[in-house]
mmCIF file of N, CA and C in Angstrom:
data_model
loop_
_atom_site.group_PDB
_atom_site.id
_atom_site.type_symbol
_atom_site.label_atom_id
_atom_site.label_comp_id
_atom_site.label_asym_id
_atom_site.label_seq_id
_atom_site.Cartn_x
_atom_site.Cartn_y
_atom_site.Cartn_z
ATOM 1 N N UNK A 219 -13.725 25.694 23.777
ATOM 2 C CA UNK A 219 -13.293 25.228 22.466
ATOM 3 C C UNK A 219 -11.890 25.735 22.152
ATOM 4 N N UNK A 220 -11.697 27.061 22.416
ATOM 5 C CA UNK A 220 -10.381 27.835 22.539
ATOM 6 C C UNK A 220 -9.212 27.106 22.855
ATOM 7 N N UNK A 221 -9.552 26.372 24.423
ATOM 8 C CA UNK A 221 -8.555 25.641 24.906
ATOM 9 C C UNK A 221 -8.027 24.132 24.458
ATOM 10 N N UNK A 222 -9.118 23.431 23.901
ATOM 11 C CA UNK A 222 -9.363 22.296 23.371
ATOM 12 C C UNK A 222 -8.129 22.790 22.012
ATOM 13 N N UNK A 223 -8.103 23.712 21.427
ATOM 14 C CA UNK A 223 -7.605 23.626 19.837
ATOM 15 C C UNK A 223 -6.149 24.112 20.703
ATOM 16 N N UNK A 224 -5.999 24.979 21.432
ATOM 17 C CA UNK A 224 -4.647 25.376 21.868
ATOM 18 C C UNK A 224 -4.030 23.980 22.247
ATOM 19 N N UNK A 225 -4.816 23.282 23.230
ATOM 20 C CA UNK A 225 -3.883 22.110 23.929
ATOM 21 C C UNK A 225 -3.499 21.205 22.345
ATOM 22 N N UNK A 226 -4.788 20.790 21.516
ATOM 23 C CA UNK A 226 -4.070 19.954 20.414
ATOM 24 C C UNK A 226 -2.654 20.572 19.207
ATOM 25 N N UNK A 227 -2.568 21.546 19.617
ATOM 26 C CA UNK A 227 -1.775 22.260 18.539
ATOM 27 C C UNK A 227 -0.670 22.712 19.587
ATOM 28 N N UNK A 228 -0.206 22.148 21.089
ATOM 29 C CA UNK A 228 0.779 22.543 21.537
ATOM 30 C C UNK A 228 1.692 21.534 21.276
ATOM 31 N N UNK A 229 3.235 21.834 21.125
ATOM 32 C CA UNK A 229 4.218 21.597 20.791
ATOM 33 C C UNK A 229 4.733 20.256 21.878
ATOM 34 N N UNK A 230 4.893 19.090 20.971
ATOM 35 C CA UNK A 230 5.079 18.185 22.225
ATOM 36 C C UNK A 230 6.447 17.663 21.332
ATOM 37 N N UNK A 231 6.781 16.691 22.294
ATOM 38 C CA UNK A 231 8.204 16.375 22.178
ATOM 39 C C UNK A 231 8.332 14.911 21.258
ATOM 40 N N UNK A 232 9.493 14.949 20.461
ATOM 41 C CA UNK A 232 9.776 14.378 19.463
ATOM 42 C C UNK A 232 9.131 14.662 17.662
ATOM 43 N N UNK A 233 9.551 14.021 16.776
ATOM 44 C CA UNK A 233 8.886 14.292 15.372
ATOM 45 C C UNK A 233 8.417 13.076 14.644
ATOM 46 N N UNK A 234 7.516 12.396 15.429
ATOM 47 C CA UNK A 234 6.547 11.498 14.691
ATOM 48 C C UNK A 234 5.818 11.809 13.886
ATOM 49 N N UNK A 235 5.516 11.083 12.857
ATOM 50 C CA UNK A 235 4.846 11.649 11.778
ATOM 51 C C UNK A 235 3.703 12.065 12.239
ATOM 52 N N UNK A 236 2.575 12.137 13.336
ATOM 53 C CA UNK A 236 1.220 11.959 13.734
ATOM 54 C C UNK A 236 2.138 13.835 14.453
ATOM 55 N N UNK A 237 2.844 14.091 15.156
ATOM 56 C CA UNK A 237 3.339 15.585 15.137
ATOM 57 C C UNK A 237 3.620 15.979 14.531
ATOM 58 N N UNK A 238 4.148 15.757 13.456
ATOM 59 C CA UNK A 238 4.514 16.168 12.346
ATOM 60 C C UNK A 238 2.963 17.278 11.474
ATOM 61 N N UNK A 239 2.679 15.961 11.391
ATOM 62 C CA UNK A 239 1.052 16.514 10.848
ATOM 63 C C UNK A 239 0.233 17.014 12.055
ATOM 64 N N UNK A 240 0.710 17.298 12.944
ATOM 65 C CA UNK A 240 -0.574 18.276 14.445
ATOM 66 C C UNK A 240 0.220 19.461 13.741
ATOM 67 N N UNK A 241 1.474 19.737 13.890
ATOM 68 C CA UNK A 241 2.062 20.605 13.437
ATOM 69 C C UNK A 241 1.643 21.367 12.383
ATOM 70 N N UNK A 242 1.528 20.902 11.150
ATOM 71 C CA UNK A 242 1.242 21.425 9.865
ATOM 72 C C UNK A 242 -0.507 21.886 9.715
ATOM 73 N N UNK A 243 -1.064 20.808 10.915
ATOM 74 C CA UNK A 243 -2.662 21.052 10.445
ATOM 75 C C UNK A 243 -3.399 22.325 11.086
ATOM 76 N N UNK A 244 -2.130 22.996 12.321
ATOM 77 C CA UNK A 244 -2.541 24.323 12.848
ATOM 78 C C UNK A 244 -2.327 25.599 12.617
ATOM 79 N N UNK A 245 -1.124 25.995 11.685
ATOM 80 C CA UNK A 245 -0.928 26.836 10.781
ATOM 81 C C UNK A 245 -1.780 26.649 9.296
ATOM 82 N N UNK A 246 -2.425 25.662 9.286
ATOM 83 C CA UNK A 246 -2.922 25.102 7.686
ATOM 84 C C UNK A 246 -4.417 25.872 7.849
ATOM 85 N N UNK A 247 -5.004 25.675 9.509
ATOM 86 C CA UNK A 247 -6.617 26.144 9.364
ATOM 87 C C UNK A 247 -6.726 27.388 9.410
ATOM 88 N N UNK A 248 -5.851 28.039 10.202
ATOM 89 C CA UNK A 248 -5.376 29.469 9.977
ATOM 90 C C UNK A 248 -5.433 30.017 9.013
ATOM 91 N N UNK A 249 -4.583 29.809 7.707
ATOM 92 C CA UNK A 249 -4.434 30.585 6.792
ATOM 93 C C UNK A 249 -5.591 30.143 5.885
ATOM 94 N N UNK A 250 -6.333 28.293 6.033
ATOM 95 C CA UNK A 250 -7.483 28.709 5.701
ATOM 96 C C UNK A 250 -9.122 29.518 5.925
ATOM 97 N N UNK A 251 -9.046 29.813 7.570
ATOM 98 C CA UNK A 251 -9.597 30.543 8.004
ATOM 99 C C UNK A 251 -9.658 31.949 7.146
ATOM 100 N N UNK A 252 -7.911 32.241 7.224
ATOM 101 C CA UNK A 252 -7.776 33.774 6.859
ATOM 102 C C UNK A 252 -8.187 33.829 4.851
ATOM 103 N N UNK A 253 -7.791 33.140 4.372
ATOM 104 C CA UNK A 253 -8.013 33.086 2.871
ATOM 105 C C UNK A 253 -9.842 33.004 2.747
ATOM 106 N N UNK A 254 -10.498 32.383 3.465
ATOM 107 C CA UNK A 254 -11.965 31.917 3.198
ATOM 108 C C UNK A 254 -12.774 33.944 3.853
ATOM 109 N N UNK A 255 -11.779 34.262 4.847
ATOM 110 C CA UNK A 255 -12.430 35.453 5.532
ATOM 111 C C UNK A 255 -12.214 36.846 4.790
ATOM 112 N N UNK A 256 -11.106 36.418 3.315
ATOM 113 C CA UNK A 256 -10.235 37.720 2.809
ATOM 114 C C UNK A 256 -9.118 38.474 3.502
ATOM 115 N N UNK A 257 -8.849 37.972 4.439
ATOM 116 C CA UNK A 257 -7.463 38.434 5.001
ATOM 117 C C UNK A 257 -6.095 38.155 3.742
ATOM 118 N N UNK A 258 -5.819 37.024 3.130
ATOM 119 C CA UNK A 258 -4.974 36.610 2.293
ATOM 120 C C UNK A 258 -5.631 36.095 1.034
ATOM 121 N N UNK A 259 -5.011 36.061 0.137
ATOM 122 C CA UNK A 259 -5.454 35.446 -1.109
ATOM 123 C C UNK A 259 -4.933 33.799 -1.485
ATOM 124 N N UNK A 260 -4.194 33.840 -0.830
ATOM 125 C CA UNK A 260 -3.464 32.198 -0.869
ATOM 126 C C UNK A 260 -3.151 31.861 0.557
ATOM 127 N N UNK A 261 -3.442 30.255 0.470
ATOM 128 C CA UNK A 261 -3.517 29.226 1.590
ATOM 129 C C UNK A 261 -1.720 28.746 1.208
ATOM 130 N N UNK A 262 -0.620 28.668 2.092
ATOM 131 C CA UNK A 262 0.754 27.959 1.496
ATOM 132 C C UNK A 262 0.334 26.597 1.894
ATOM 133 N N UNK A 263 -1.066 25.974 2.818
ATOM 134 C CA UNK A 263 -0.823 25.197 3.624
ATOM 135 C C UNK A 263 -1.606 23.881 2.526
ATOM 136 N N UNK A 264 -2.430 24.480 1.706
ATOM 137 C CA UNK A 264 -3.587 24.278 0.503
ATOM 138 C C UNK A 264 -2.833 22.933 -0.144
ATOM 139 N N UNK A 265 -3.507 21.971 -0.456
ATOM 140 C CA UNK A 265 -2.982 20.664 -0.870
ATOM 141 C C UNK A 265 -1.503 20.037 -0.609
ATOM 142 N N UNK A 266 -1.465 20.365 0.451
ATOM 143 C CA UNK A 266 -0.019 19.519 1.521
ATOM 144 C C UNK A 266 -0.538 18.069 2.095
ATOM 145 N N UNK A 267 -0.174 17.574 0.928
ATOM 146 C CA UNK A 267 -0.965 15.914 1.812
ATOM 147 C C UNK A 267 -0.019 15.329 2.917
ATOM 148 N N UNK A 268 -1.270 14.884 4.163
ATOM 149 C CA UNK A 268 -0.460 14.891 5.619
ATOM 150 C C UNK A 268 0.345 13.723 5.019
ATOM 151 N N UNK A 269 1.500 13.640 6.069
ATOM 152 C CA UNK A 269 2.689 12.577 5.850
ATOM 153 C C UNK A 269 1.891 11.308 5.955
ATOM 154 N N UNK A 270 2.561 10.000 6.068
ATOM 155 C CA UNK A 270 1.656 8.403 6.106
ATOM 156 C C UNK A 270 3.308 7.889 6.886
ATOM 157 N N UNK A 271 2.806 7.302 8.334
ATOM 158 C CA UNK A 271 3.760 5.980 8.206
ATOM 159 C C UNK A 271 4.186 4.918 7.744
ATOM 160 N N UNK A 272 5.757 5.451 7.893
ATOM 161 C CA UNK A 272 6.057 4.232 6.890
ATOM 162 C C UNK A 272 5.979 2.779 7.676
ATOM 163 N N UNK A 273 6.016 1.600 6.794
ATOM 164 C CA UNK A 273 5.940 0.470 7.678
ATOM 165 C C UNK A 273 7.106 -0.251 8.150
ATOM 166 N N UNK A 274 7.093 -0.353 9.043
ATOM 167 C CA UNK A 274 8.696 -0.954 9.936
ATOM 168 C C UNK A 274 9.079 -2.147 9.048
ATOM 169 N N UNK A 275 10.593 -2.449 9.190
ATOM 170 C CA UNK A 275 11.280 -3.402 8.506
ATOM 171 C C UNK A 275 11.248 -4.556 9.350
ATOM 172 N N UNK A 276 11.177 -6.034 8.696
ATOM 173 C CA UNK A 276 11.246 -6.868 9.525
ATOM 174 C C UNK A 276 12.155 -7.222 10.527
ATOM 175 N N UNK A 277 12.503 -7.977 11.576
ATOM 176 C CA UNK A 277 13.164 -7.899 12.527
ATOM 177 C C UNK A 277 14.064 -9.006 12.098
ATOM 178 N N UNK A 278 15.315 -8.771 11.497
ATOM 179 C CA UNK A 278 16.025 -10.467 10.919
ATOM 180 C C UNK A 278 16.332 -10.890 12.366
ATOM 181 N N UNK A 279 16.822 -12.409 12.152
ATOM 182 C CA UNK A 279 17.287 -13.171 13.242
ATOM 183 C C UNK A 279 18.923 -12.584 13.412
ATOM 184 N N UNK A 280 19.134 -12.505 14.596
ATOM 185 C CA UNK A 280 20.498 -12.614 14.820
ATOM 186 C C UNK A 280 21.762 -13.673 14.670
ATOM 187 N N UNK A 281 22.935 -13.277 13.998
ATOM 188 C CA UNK A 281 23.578 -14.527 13.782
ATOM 189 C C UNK A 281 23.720 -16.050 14.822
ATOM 190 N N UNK A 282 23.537 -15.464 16.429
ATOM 191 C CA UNK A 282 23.082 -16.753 17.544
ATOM 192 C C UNK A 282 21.704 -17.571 17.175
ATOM 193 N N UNK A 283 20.458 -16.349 16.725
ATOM 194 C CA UNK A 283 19.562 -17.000 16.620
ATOM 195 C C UNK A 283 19.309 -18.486 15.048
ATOM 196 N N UNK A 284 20.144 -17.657 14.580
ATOM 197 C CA UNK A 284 20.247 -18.507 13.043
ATOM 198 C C UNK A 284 21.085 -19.545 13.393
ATOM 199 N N UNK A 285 22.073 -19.196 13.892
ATOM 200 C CA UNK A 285 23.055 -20.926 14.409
ATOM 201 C C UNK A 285 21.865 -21.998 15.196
ATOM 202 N N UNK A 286 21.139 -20.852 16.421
ATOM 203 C CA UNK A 286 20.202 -21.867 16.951
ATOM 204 C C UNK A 286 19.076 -22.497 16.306
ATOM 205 N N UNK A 287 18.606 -22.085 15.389
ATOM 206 C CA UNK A 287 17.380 -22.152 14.305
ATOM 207 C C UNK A 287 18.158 -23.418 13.376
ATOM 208 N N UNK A 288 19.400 -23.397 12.812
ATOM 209 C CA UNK A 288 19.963 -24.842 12.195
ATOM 210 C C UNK A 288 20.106 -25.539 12.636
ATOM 211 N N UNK A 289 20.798 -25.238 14.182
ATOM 212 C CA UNK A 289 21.157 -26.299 15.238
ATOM 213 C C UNK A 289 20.033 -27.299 15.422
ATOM 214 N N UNK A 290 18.950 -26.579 15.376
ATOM 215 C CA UNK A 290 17.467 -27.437 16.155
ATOM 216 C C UNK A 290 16.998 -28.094 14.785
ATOM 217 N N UNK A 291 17.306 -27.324 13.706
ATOM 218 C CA UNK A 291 16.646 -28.219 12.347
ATOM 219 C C UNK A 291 17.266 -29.070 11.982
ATOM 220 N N UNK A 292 18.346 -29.396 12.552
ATOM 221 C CA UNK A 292 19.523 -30.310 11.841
ATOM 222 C C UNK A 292 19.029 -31.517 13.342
ATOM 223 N N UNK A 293 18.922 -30.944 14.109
ATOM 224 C CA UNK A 293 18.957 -32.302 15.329
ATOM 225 C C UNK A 293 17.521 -32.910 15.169
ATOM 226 N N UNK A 294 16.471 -32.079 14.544
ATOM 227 C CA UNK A 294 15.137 -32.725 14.342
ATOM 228 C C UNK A 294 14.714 -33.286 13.122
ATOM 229 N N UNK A 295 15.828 -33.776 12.546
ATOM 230 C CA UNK A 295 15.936 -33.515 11.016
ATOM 231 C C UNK A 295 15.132 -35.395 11.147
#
């Protein structure tokens, strides 16, 4: 089980929000571990709501694709 929580809480590359939040959620059980056991009196990690992706922007047409997109509506017109 030891190894299972080490491998999910090791440091991988880049800052996606889904690392972002592995990140935050392994220092977070910790200090709630330690606050629930009396080691500390406060959790810093305690109502940190995990991040949410945001949703990608649409992909506009490129100015070729828009000439080609009139070109074809105008010849099928």
């Amino acid at each position: 089980m030891a190894d299972e929580h080490r491998e999910h809480c090791k440091p991988k590359k880049g800052r996606k929000v889904r690392t972002v939040n592995a990140y935050l959620n392994c220092p977070g059980g910790m200090f709630s571990f330690a606050k629930q056991n009396g080691y500390t009196d406060k959790n810093p990690f305690e109502g940190l709501d995990p991040l949410k992706k945001s949703k990608a922007k649409p992909d506009p047409l490129t100015m070729d694709e828009y000439h080609h997109f009139l070109m074809l509506a105008y010849l099928n017109r």
